[in-house]
Coordinates of C-alpha atoms in Angstrom, one line a residue:
M1 CA 50.8 178.7 266.2
L2 CA 51.1 175.7 263.7
T3 CA 54.1 173.9 262.8
V4 CA 52.6 171.4 260.4
D5 CA 52.0 173.4 256.8
F6 CA 48.4 172.6 255.8
T7 CA 49.2 173.8 252.4
R8 CA 52.1 170.8 252.3
F9 CA 50.1 168.0 254.0
P10 CA 46.6 168.4 252.9
L11 CA 43.8 167.4 254.9
A12 CA 40.0 166.5 253.8
P13 CA 36.6 166.7 255.2
G14 CA 36.1 163.3 257.0
D15 CA 39.6 162.1 257.3
R16 CA 40.4 160.4 260.4
V17 CA 43.2 162.2 262.4
L18 CA 45.2 161.3 265.3
D19 CA 47.2 163.9 266.9
L20 CA 49.5 162.1 269.1
G21 CA 51.4 163.7 271.7
C22 CA 48.7 166.5 271.3
G23 CA 50.0 168.8 274.3
A24 CA 47.9 171.8 274.6
G25 CA 45.9 170.8 271.0
R26 CA 47.0 173.3 268.5
H27 CA 47.1 171.3 265.7
A28 CA 44.0 168.9 266.9
F29 CA 42.1 172.3 266.8
E30 CA 42.8 173.3 263.2
C31 CA 42.1 169.7 262.0
Y32 CA 38.6 169.7 263.7
R33 CA 38.3 173.2 262.2
R34 CA 38.8 171.6 258.8
G35 CA 36.2 169.0 259.1
A36 CA 38.3 166.4 260.1
H37 CA 37.6 163.2 262.8
V38 CA 40.3 163.8 265.1
V39 CA 41.6 162.0 268.1
A40 CA 43.9 163.9 270.4
L41 CA 46.0 161.7 272.5
D42 CA 48.6 162.3 275.2
R43 CA 49.5 161.2 278.6
D44 CA 49.0 164.1 280.5
T45 CA 45.8 163.8 282.2
E46 CA 45.9 167.7 282.6
E47 CA 46.5 168.5 279.2
I48 CA 43.8 165.9 277.9
R49 CA 41.2 167.7 280.3
E50 CA 42.0 170.9 278.7
V51 CA 41.8 170.0 274.9
A52 CA 38.4 168.0 275.6
T53 CA 37.0 171.4 277.2
W54 CA 38.2 173.4 274.3
F55 CA 36.8 170.9 271.8
A56 CA 33.4 171.0 273.5
A57 CA 33.6 175.0 273.3
M58 CA 34.5 174.6 269.7
E59 CA 31.5 172.9 269.1
E60 CA 29.2 175.0 270.9
A61 CA 30.5 177.9 269.1
G62 CA 29.8 176.4 265.6
E63 CA 33.7 176.7 264.9
A64 CA 34.0 173.1 263.2
P65 CA 31.8 172.0 260.2
P66 CA 28.7 169.6 260.1
G67 CA 30.0 166.1 260.7
A68 CA 33.2 166.8 262.2
T69 CA 34.1 164.9 265.4
A70 CA 36.5 165.6 267.8
T71 CA 37.7 163.4 271.0
A72 CA 40.6 163.6 273.4
I73 CA 42.1 160.8 275.2
E74 CA 45.1 160.0 277.5
G75 CA 47.3 157.2 276.3
D76 CA 50.6 156.0 275.7
A77 CA 52.4 156.3 272.5
L78 CA 54.1 153.1 272.5
A79 CA 51.0 151.2 272.7
L80 CA 48.3 153.1 271.2
P81 CA 44.7 151.6 271.9
F82 CA 43.6 151.7 268.2
P83 CA 43.3 148.7 265.7
D84 CA 45.5 148.5 262.5
E85 CA 45.2 151.1 259.9
S86 CA 42.8 153.1 262.0
F87 CA 43.7 156.9 260.8
D88 CA 44.0 158.5 257.5
V89 CA 46.5 161.2 259.0
V90 CA 48.8 161.0 261.7
I91 CA 50.5 164.2 263.2
I92 CA 53.1 163.8 265.9
S93 CA 55.0 167.5 266.7
E94 CA 57.8 168.2 268.8
V95 CA 57.4 164.7 270.6
M96 CA 60.0 162.3 269.4
E97 CA 62.5 164.3 271.2
H98 CA 61.1 163.3 274.6
I99 CA 60.6 159.4 273.9
P100 CA 63.8 157.0 274.3
D101 CA 61.9 154.5 272.0
D102 CA 61.6 156.5 269.0
K103 CA 61.6 153.9 266.7
G104 CA 58.7 152.1 268.8
V105 CA 56.6 155.2 268.6
L106 CA 57.1 155.3 264.5
A107 CA 56.4 151.7 264.4
E108 CA 53.2 152.4 266.3
M109 CA 52.3 155.2 264.0
V110 CA 52.8 153.1 260.9
R111 CA 50.6 150.3 262.4
V112 CA 47.9 152.7 263.1
L113 CA 48.1 154.6 259.7
R114 CA 46.1 153.4 256.6
P115 CA 48.4 152.5 253.4
G116 CA 48.3 155.7 251.6
G117 CA 47.8 157.9 254.5
R118 CA 49.9 160.5 255.7
I119 CA 52.1 161.4 258.4
A120 CA 53.8 164.6 259.5
V121 CA 56.5 164.8 262.1
T122 CA 58.3 167.8 263.7
V123 CA 61.0 167.8 266.1
P124 CA 63.3 170.9 267.1
R125 CA 66.2 171.5 264.3
Y126 CA 69.6 170.4 265.1
G127 CA 71.1 174.0 265.0
P128 CA 69.0 176.3 267.4
E129 CA 68.6 173.0 269.6
K130 CA 72.4 172.6 270.0
V131 CA 72.8 176.4 270.8
C132 CA 70.1 176.1 273.8
W133 CA 71.7 172.8 275.1
A134 CA 74.9 174.7 275.2
L135 CA 73.5 177.7 276.9
S136 CA 71.4 176.0 279.7
D137 CA 71.6 172.4 281.0
A138 CA 68.2 173.4 282.8
Y139 CA 66.7 173.7 279.3
H140 CA 66.7 169.9 278.6
E141 CA 68.2 168.1 281.8
V142 CA 64.6 167.8 283.4
E143 CA 62.3 165.2 283.8
G144 CA 60.2 164.6 280.4
G145 CA 62.5 166.5 278.8
H146 CA 64.5 166.9 275.5
I147 CA 67.0 163.6 275.5
R148 CA 68.2 164.0 271.8
I149 CA 68.8 166.5 269.1
Y150 CA 67.7 165.2 265.5
R151 CA 70.0 165.9 262.5
A152 CA 67.4 166.4 259.2
D153 CA 69.2 162.9 257.5
E154 CA 69.1 161.0 260.9
L155 CA 65.0 161.6 261.3
L156 CA 64.5 160.9 257.5
R157 CA 66.5 157.7 258.1
K158 CA 64.3 156.4 260.8
I159 CA 61.0 157.4 259.1
R160 CA 62.2 155.4 255.9
E161 CA 63.6 152.3 258.1
A162 CA 59.7 152.4 259.6
G163 CA 58.3 151.9 256.5
L164 CA 57.5 155.5 255.3
R165 CA 58.4 157.4 251.8
P166 CA 59.0 161.2 252.9
Y167 CA 57.9 163.3 250.5
G168 CA 58.4 166.9 251.7
T169 CA 60.6 168.9 254.3
H170 CA 60.7 172.5 255.8
H171 CA 61.7 174.5 258.9
A172 CA 59.4 176.6 261.0
H173 CA 59.5 179.3 263.7
A174 CA 62.5 181.2 262.6
L175 CA 61.6 184.1 265.5
H176 CA 61.0 181.8 268.0
S177 CA 64.8 180.6 268.2
P178 CA 66.2 183.9 269.3
Y179 CA 63.5 183.7 272.2
W180 CA 64.3 180.2 273.4
W181 CA 68.2 181.6 273.4
L182 CA 67.4 184.5 275.4
K183 CA 65.4 182.1 277.9
C184 CA 68.3 179.9 278.2
A185 CA 70.8 182.7 278.5
F186 CA 68.6 184.2 281.6
G187 CA 67.3 181.1 282.9
V188 CA 64.6 178.9 281.5
D189 CA 62.7 179.7 284.5
N190 CA 63.1 183.4 284.6
D191 CA 60.6 185.1 282.7
R192 CA 61.4 188.7 284.5
A193 CA 64.5 189.1 282.7
L194 CA 64.1 192.7 280.3
P195 CA 65.0 190.5 277.2
V196 CA 62.9 187.7 277.6
R197 CA 59.6 189.9 278.6
A198 CA 60.6 192.2 275.6
Y199 CA 60.7 189.5 273.2
H200 CA 57.8 187.3 274.3
K201 CA 55.6 190.8 274.0
L202 CA 56.7 190.8 270.3
L203 CA 55.9 187.1 269.7
V204 CA 52.4 187.5 271.2
W205 CA 51.9 190.6 268.9
D206 CA 53.2 188.6 266.0
I207 CA 50.9 185.4 266.9
M208 CA 47.8 187.8 267.3
K209 CA 48.0 190.0 264.6
K210 CA 50.0 188.3 261.6
P211 CA 51.6 191.3 260.3
L212 CA 53.2 191.2 256.8
A213 CA 56.5 192.3 257.9
T214 CA 56.8 189.6 260.4
R215 CA 55.6 186.9 258.3
V216 CA 57.7 187.8 255.4
A217 CA 60.9 188.0 257.5
E218 CA 60.2 184.5 259.3
Q219 CA 59.7 183.0 255.9
A220 CA 62.9 184.4 255.0
L221 CA 64.8 183.2 258.1
N222 CA 63.2 179.9 258.4
P223 CA 65.9 178.1 256.1
L224 CA 68.8 179.4 258.4
L225 CA 67.0 180.0 261.9
G226 CA 64.0 177.8 261.8
K227 CA 63.1 176.5 265.6
S228 CA 61.7 173.3 264.0
F229 CA 62.1 170.7 261.4
V230 CA 59.4 169.2 259.7
A231 CA 58.9 166.2 257.5
Y232 CA 55.9 164.7 255.4
A233 CA 55.8 161.2 254.6
T234 CA 53.3 158.5 253.4
K235 CA 52.7 154.9 254.1
P236 CA 53.1 153.3 250.8
H237 CA 50.1 150.5 249.8
L238 CA 51.7 147.0 249.8
P239 CA 51.6 144.8 246.5
R240 CA 48.3 142.5 246.3
V241 CA 49.3 138.8 247.2
G242 CA 50.1 137.2 243.7
A243 CA 50.8 140.4 242.2
P244 CA 53.3 140.0 239.4

């Protein structure tokens, strides 16, 4: 289940991609399939070990085109272990709401992104997230949990202040908002509640089968109920020294 829309965020074979805070690796895997040179970075040792295992399995199965590469490494988003301008593309999906120094993370992403490069940032959307917080303290008051809720204009302002130029936004995963509201209402750790189990089955069916009806419904509902807010931006080229 991808949050980044690659029709709005074009990726070319050979692009150097950083999936920052990659988690289980969903975006890193898609970039690898598209022929990129992918680095998936996360601070969670177990997640990185699992992502590396999947990269190896994809290579063995021939799921990535010749020339594509993929590496999974453990690292700190506030101190990225890469030289300046190392990547053509940076993706950070559902991460910034966890990090106290979000401006520091943006600064590090800008540092490692080449001029002209592209960045995709996704965070939980303000409205659906406020409902989750209102229904359950346990949803966000956990170690490593969500520490803030972004308004769209706030996130875009921070992106601009970091030196990036936003060029597009959208919302995603409308069908997932009601699922999380149910989870929060019945208990975030209670997977046995009938409404939660029933809705989860619907989501799994939708992800696996991709039926036209739910695809159309989600596209129609995303502007109203989309669980995630997605922003795309570029790093501008700096004028040459001495240029008029």
